[in-house]
Amino acid sequence: MTLLRSLLFFVSLAMVAIACTNPQSTTPEKGVSFALNEYRRQHIDSIRYAIELDIPESKAEKIIGKESVSFYLNAVDSALVLDFNVDKSHLLEVRAGGKKVDHQFVNEHIVIEPKHLVKGKNEFEIDFVAGDLSLNRSVDYLYTLFVPDRASTCFPLFDQPNLKASYQLTLKTPQGWEAVSNGKLNAKTVAAGKSVYQFGETKPVSSYLFAFAAGKFFRAAKVLDGREMTMYYRETDTAKVNRNRDEVFELHAKSLAWLENYTDIDYPFGKFDFVLLPSFQYGGMEHPGSIFYNEPALFLDENASVNRKMARASVIAHESAHMWFGDLVTMNWFNDVWLKEVFANFMAAKIVHPGFPEINHDLRFLLAHYPNAYDVDRTAGTNPILQQLTNLKNAGTLYGTIIYMKAPIVMRQLERKIGEKTMQESLQEYLKTYSFGNARWDDLIGIIDRRAPEDITAWSNVWVKTPGMPEYGVEGNKLVQLKDSVSGRIWEQPLVLKAIREGDKSLLFPNNDGTGYGYFKMDTVAKAWFFENYGGANAIFADPVFRGAMLVNSWEGLLRGDGPGPEKLVNHILNALPKEQNPLLVDYLLGNLQSAWWIFLNASQRAAYQTQLENLLWQLLNTTKDKGIQTSYFRAFKALALTDDGWQKTHGIWTGKLEVKGLILSEEDKISLAYELALKGKGDGKAILTEQLNATKNPDRKARMQFVIPALSADVVERDAFFESLKKEENREKEAWVLDALAYLHHPLRAKAALKYLRPSLDLLQEIQLTGDIFFPTRWLHNTFAGHASAEAAAIAQTFLTEHPDYPYFLKNKILQATDPLDRSVKLSRKYAQNEHPAKLSQK
């Protein structure tokens, strides 16, 4: 997309908004169109919902609901459109003033004619059967997940972010269940053999932020800094809970105190609870007063690395920051969804960094954001940060790496451009101006532009509103931007180039501080010197950021065919690992090693290096004193060990007969070991999995295992049957389980047998986008294609796209992103087929 096309799109949206002032005269389309969004935003306000849901004991039984919705209308020149994305049979009755109201049920909407409306306050009562799509029901608990437009799959409402409303919820649950929602619990009673939870009215929030959970949860409460917090959780390992509980509470308290100070606004939503869920789809979800988390991310294992601890602190700070950025002030339309995410990340970094002085935070920012952003931005399916959106039903496709990884890089550049003080003052003005309301990125840019001397709008038009990444090369002694895909586009950013003398050579290292964004092409002499002298005496290697930046440059060079080839790079990585003591760089090297090993090396190349690889990883696993780095080596060995000796060592660790000093295994570690042993096919995989299943105590982990085991079967017929089962929506409800299974189903060791699953997986994509949560289509594609490296697999994806020239562009982009490593693997194998041959690894 050119810069001109991007800008024309935003002009066209403005024209649509003007058109929406006219009464609606056509049948509403499925989802929430931008036109419907704008019309309702201009004519409806002061919305209140009172919702009652009766949750039965059995998951198979329906949840019956009653609802009262009140609002004010400033015009009655058009029908009222409420969203209810379910089958028509779920709508039982609509009333006003106790009398039935005629209505239509059209394209997932309840349409009420103007004759039933008045200018001013309106109120309707609706009886319905709740839809199950976003209720995430298990045998003994459930939780909602309504982002971005899924509230309407449960109950009728105006399901768009700029119609904020107050919610008052009553839940009837089986006795013995706990319940939590956004509002404060006003009363808990028992009636007709059920617990009745009555929650107080919430502050105005967007529909995607309304939430509740109910079920068999444990609960713990604590008061910190005068604020009571309650945690709901499912983990049955009391030692793990006790080891983590206090830290989880304290991290929340620290985050909230920091945010109140930075924003100069008290926590806006009264009560503060959070729920830990064993197979939650995301790291966390920012429901005000009722944050949901992925339980394993907060309840860490005993041998958790500093990286895992920092990741926990970061996700807590991220979700806490959302209380201000996203909840207090919400984007007007979901094309600006990145805005809330980037500020949550931005604030989380500021909150967390002081608590981890042992971490080089510049290095962590580089490795956490740049490689992941490049993974998408280098592909033909990349997208700008601020994307097009014409209907909310496609809002989930906007989420992805560009929002979560590239946007923080751009925001860091903005703060450095205008200064920390101007940034803080601008954000305070933004939050106070739009409190309990909605805003756009351009609203914030307007505030900053009034305070800063630079032309921030022009800068934003390139970095935020156009896709892709710049490329730079060295000419003479300076970095220059190479030809761009968009004519005349200049990526304004500070650039650095490090020059050192080595004998009679001048070596140039682009982007040595790791702050520039783009592909920085290194010359072959500098790249060879870097790897040959890695960890050497030259003072430049003392800077871990320099090492990280050059490793990122080298990996990008590999993917673009700018040598060294895959075999040489694997050699370089294995020589670098024993010399690297920084845990962040060890993890990055091991990640690249595994990607190169499975995707960019062929079977004969892997076989030539297998024994030496295992011996090195085993040696490092047993000699590394840092517990976090040891865990990283353990996971790498577990994933890469293939020889009989490697399998026996893995088996010995699993049974406990082989002890690695300092290595402590959790129940999840034992499960993953059993999976790897079964996958490698050297023992009785079925017996191993059965033994582990019987030994697993946590009921949630046991249920997950039972789901995944068929995908690990040595019997192709059983794996085929499992894949066929995924074609039914009800078998994809536990998305985290599905993703686990797909990773094993398409593992490189079984990629050839899994080729037949690729086309059906692509055929399912549109259905998955409609029925799954926001990250599921991307993760479905990634876990389907990540294990494949063959020309046959690449041809299947290309044929699918060729046969569907009008395929939805947002899903086509996801396919292009997911298959980019596969395409590059095929190209690299052709390029280096004649140039590299299996050889002994050099030992330095």
PDB file of C-alpha atoms in Angstrom, residues 70-198:
ATOM      1  CA  SER A  70     -32.035   1.862  28.862  1.00  0.00           C
ATOM      2  CA  PHE A  71     -30.593   4.724  26.814  1.00  0.00           C
ATOM      3  CA  TYR A  72     -31.317   8.172  25.457  1.00  0.00           C
ATOM      4  CA  LEU A  73     -32.092   8.918  21.797  1.00  0.00           C
ATOM      5  CA  ASN A  74     -31.728  12.363  20.239  1.00  0.00           C
ATOM      6  CA  ALA A  75     -33.617  11.339  17.074  1.00  0.00           C
ATOM      7  CA  VAL A  76     -36.253   8.770  16.089  1.00  0.00           C
ATOM      8  CA  ASP A  77     -35.823   8.942  12.315  1.00  0.00           C
ATOM      9  CA  SER A  78     -34.437   5.422  12.012  1.00  0.00           C
ATOM     10  CA  ALA A  79     -34.952   1.922  13.372  1.00  0.00           C
ATOM     11  CA  LEU A  80     -33.039   0.925  16.503  1.00  0.00           C
ATOM     12  CA  VAL A  81     -30.396  -1.737  15.884  1.00  0.00           C
ATOM     13  CA  LEU A  82     -29.175  -3.926  18.738  1.00  0.00           C
ATOM     14  CA  ASP A  83     -26.467  -6.544  18.128  1.00  0.00           C
ATOM     15  CA  PHE A  84     -27.093 -10.202  18.986  1.00  0.00           C
ATOM     16  CA  ASN A  85     -24.759 -12.544  17.109  1.00  0.00           C
ATOM     17  CA  VAL A  86     -26.564 -15.857  17.685  1.00  0.00           C
ATOM     18  CA  ASP A  87     -29.152 -18.076  16.083  1.00  0.00           C
ATOM     19  CA  LYS A  88     -32.646 -16.548  15.977  1.00  0.00           C
ATOM     20  CA  SER A  89     -33.945 -19.156  18.432  1.00  0.00           C
ATOM     21  CA  HIS A  90     -31.876 -17.497  21.201  1.00  0.00           C
ATOM     22  CA  LEU A  91     -34.080 -14.396  21.163  1.00  0.00           C
ATOM     23  CA  LEU A  92     -37.191 -15.171  23.228  1.00  0.00           C
ATOM     24  CA  GLU A  93     -39.042 -11.882  23.743  1.00  0.00           C
ATOM     25  CA  VAL A  94     -38.656  -8.094  23.563  1.00  0.00           C
ATOM     26  CA  ARG A  95     -40.824  -5.843  25.754  1.00  0.00           C
ATOM     27  CA  ALA A  96     -41.295  -2.171  26.516  1.00  0.00           C
ATOM     28  CA  GLY A  97     -43.335  -1.137  29.522  1.00  0.00           C
ATOM     29  CA  GLY A  98     -44.282  -4.773  30.109  1.00  0.00           C
ATOM     30  CA  LYS A  99     -45.764  -5.190  26.623  1.00  0.00           C
ATOM     31  CA  LYS A 100     -44.339  -7.222  23.762  1.00  0.00           C
ATOM     32  CA  VAL A 101     -42.637  -5.213  21.044  1.00  0.00           C
ATOM     33  CA  ASP A 102     -42.675  -6.219  17.397  1.00  0.00           C
ATOM     34  CA  HIS A 103     -39.172  -6.592  16.040  1.00  0.00           C
ATOM     35  CA  GLN A 104     -37.127  -8.171  13.315  1.00  0.00           C
ATOM     36  CA  PHE A 105     -34.103 -10.408  13.714  1.00  0.00           C
ATOM     37  CA  VAL A 106     -31.857  -9.660  10.738  1.00  0.00           C
ATOM     38  CA  ASN A 107     -28.181 -10.482  10.102  1.00  0.00           C
ATOM     39  CA  GLU A 108     -27.354 -10.950  13.806  1.00  0.00           C
ATOM     40  CA  HIS A 109     -29.260  -7.811  14.836  1.00  0.00           C
ATOM     41  CA  ILE A 110     -32.515  -7.020  16.647  1.00  0.00           C
ATOM     42  CA  VAL A 111     -34.239  -4.283  14.651  1.00  0.00           C
ATOM     43  CA  ILE A 112     -36.966  -2.234  16.383  1.00  0.00           C
ATOM     44  CA  GLU A 113     -39.036   0.151  14.275  1.00  0.00           C
ATOM     45  CA  PRO A 114     -39.203   3.916  15.068  1.00  0.00           C
ATOM     46  CA  LYS A 115     -42.837   3.657  16.178  1.00  0.00           C
ATOM     47  CA  HIS A 116     -41.615   1.938  19.370  1.00  0.00           C
ATOM     48  CA  LEU A 117     -39.058   4.665  20.115  1.00  0.00           C
ATOM     49  CA  VAL A 118     -39.246   8.083  21.734  1.00  0.00           C
ATOM     50  CA  LYS A 119     -36.931  11.037  21.744  1.00  0.00           C
ATOM     51  CA  GLY A 120     -35.302  10.957  25.158  1.00  0.00           C
ATOM     52  CA  LYS A 121     -35.150   7.953  27.469  1.00  0.00           C
ATOM     53  CA  ASN A 122     -36.048   4.487  26.094  1.00  0.00           C
ATOM     54  CA  GLU A 123     -36.063   1.187  27.939  1.00  0.00           C
ATOM     55  CA  PHE A 124     -36.541  -2.370  26.709  1.00  0.00           C
ATOM     56  CA  GLU A 125     -36.606  -5.748  28.446  1.00  0.00           C
ATOM     57  CA  ILE A 126     -35.258  -8.767  26.577  1.00  0.00           C
ATOM     58  CA  ASP A 127     -35.490 -12.469  27.412  1.00  0.00           C
ATOM     59  CA  PHE A 128     -32.875 -14.601  25.706  1.00  0.00           C
ATOM     60  CA  VAL A 129     -30.741 -17.724  25.736  1.00  0.00           C
ATOM     61  CA  ALA A 130     -27.091 -16.739  26.109  1.00  0.00           C
ATOM     62  CA  GLY A 131     -24.826 -17.678  23.244  1.00  0.00           C
ATOM     63  CA  ASP A 132     -21.890 -19.935  24.112  1.00  0.00           C
ATOM     64  CA  LEU A 133     -19.249 -18.690  21.650  1.00  0.00           C
ATOM     65  CA  SER A 134     -17.430 -16.437  24.122  1.00  0.00           C
ATOM     66  CA  LEU A 135     -18.430 -18.070  27.406  1.00  0.00           C
ATOM     67  CA  ASN A 136     -15.470 -20.516  27.499  1.00  0.00           C
ATOM     68  CA  ARG A 137     -17.431 -23.139  29.425  1.00  0.00           C
ATOM     69  CA  SER A 138     -15.642 -26.028  31.130  1.00  0.00           C
ATOM     70  CA  VAL A 139     -17.112 -28.705  33.362  1.00  0.00           C
ATOM     71  CA  ASP A 140     -16.810 -26.699  36.571  1.00  0.00           C
ATOM     72  CA  TYR A 141     -16.053 -23.116  35.534  1.00  0.00           C
ATOM     73  CA  LEU A 142     -16.573 -20.569  32.789  1.00  0.00           C
ATOM     74  CA  TYR A 143     -15.284 -17.132  31.869  1.00  0.00           C
ATOM     75  CA  THR A 144     -16.165 -14.530  29.266  1.00  0.00           C
ATOM     76  CA  LEU A 145     -13.906 -13.023  26.640  1.00  0.00           C
ATOM     77  CA  PHE A 146     -15.748 -10.324  24.685  1.00  0.00           C
ATOM     78  CA  VAL A 147     -12.906  -8.559  22.886  1.00  0.00           C
ATOM     79  CA  PRO A 148     -13.255  -7.158  20.271  1.00  0.00           C
ATOM     80  CA  ASP A 149     -16.960  -7.594  19.364  1.00  0.00           C
ATOM     81  CA  ARG A 150     -17.985 -10.799  21.139  1.00  0.00           C
ATOM     82  CA  ALA A 151     -20.300  -9.465  23.844  1.00  0.00           C
ATOM     83  CA  SER A 152     -23.094  -9.711  21.270  1.00  0.00           C
ATOM     84  CA  THR A 153     -22.456 -13.463  20.981  1.00  0.00           C
ATOM     85  CA  CYS A 154     -23.673 -13.745  24.595  1.00  0.00           C
ATOM     86  CA  PHE A 155     -26.422 -11.120  25.073  1.00  0.00           C
ATOM     87  CA  PRO A 156     -28.071  -8.261  23.114  1.00  0.00           C
ATOM     88  CA  LEU A 157     -26.412  -4.826  23.264  1.00  0.00           C
ATOM     89  CA  PHE A 158     -24.794  -2.008  21.304  1.00  0.00           C
ATOM     90  CA  ASP A 159     -21.486  -3.774  20.736  1.00  0.00           C
ATOM     91  CA  GLN A 160     -19.075  -1.014  19.736  1.00  0.00           C
ATOM     92  CA  PRO A 161     -16.306   0.621  21.797  1.00  0.00           C
ATOM     93  CA  ASN A 162     -17.531   4.223  21.608  1.00  0.00           C
ATOM     94  CA  LEU A 163     -20.911   3.476  23.200  1.00  0.00           C
ATOM     95  CA  LYS A 164     -19.728   3.122  26.765  1.00  0.00           C
ATOM     96  CA  ALA A 165     -22.297   1.906  29.246  1.00  0.00           C
ATOM     97  CA  SER A 166     -22.837   1.009  32.892  1.00  0.00           C
ATOM     98  CA  TYR A 167     -23.460  -2.684  33.630  1.00  0.00           C
ATOM     99  CA  GLN A 168     -25.268  -4.240  36.570  1.00  0.00           C
ATOM    100  CA  LEU A 169     -24.979  -8.040  36.672  1.00  0.00           C
ATOM    101  CA  THR A 170     -26.775 -10.759  38.628  1.00  0.00           C
ATOM    102  CA  LEU A 171     -25.424 -14.315  38.330  1.00  0.00           C
ATOM    103  CA  LYS A 172     -27.202 -17.449  39.536  1.00  0.00           C
ATOM    104  CA  THR A 173     -24.667 -20.264  39.848  1.00  0.00           C
ATOM    105  CA  PRO A 174     -24.462 -23.769  41.271  1.00  0.00           C
ATOM    106  CA  GLN A 175     -23.781 -23.714  44.984  1.00  0.00           C
ATOM    107  CA  GLY A 176     -20.093 -23.946  45.769  1.00  0.00           C
ATOM    108  CA  TRP A 177     -19.114 -21.772  42.817  1.00  0.00           C
ATOM    109  CA  GLU A 178     -17.356 -18.444  43.158  1.00  0.00           C
ATOM    110  CA  ALA A 179     -18.248 -15.530  40.877  1.00  0.00           C
ATOM    111  CA  VAL A 180     -16.523 -12.285  39.947  1.00  0.00           C
ATOM    112  CA  SER A 181     -17.314  -9.415  37.591  1.00  0.00           C
ATOM    113  CA  ASN A 182     -16.342  -5.777  36.970  1.00  0.00           C
ATOM    114  CA  GLY A 183     -18.655  -4.401  39.623  1.00  0.00           C
ATOM    115  CA  LYS A 184     -18.280  -4.753  43.363  1.00  0.00           C
ATOM    116  CA  LEU A 185     -20.161  -7.669  44.917  1.00  0.00           C
ATOM    117  CA  ASN A 186     -23.126  -6.113  46.702  1.00  0.00           C
ATOM    118  CA  ALA A 187     -24.763  -9.304  47.947  1.00  0.00           C
ATOM    119  CA  LYS A 188     -24.499 -13.079  47.857  1.00  0.00           C
ATOM    120  CA  THR A 189     -27.601 -15.082  48.752  1.00  0.00           C
ATOM    121  CA  VAL A 190     -29.000 -18.573  48.224  1.00  0.00           C
ATOM    122  CA  ALA A 191     -32.292 -19.170  46.436  1.00  0.00           C
ATOM    123  CA  ALA A 192     -33.819 -22.327  44.973  1.00  0.00           C
ATOM    124  CA  GLY A 193     -30.625 -24.262  45.648  1.00  0.00           C
ATOM    125  CA  LYS A 194     -28.426 -21.765  43.827  1.00  0.00           C
ATOM    126  CA  SER A 195     -25.972 -19.063  44.811  1.00  0.00           C
ATOM    127  CA  VAL A 196     -27.089 -15.610  43.683  1.00  0.00           C
ATOM    128  CA  TYR A 197     -24.377 -12.990  43.145  1.00  0.00           C
ATOM    129  CA  GLN A 198     -25.524  -9.386  42.775  1.00  0.00           C
TER     130      GLN A 198
END
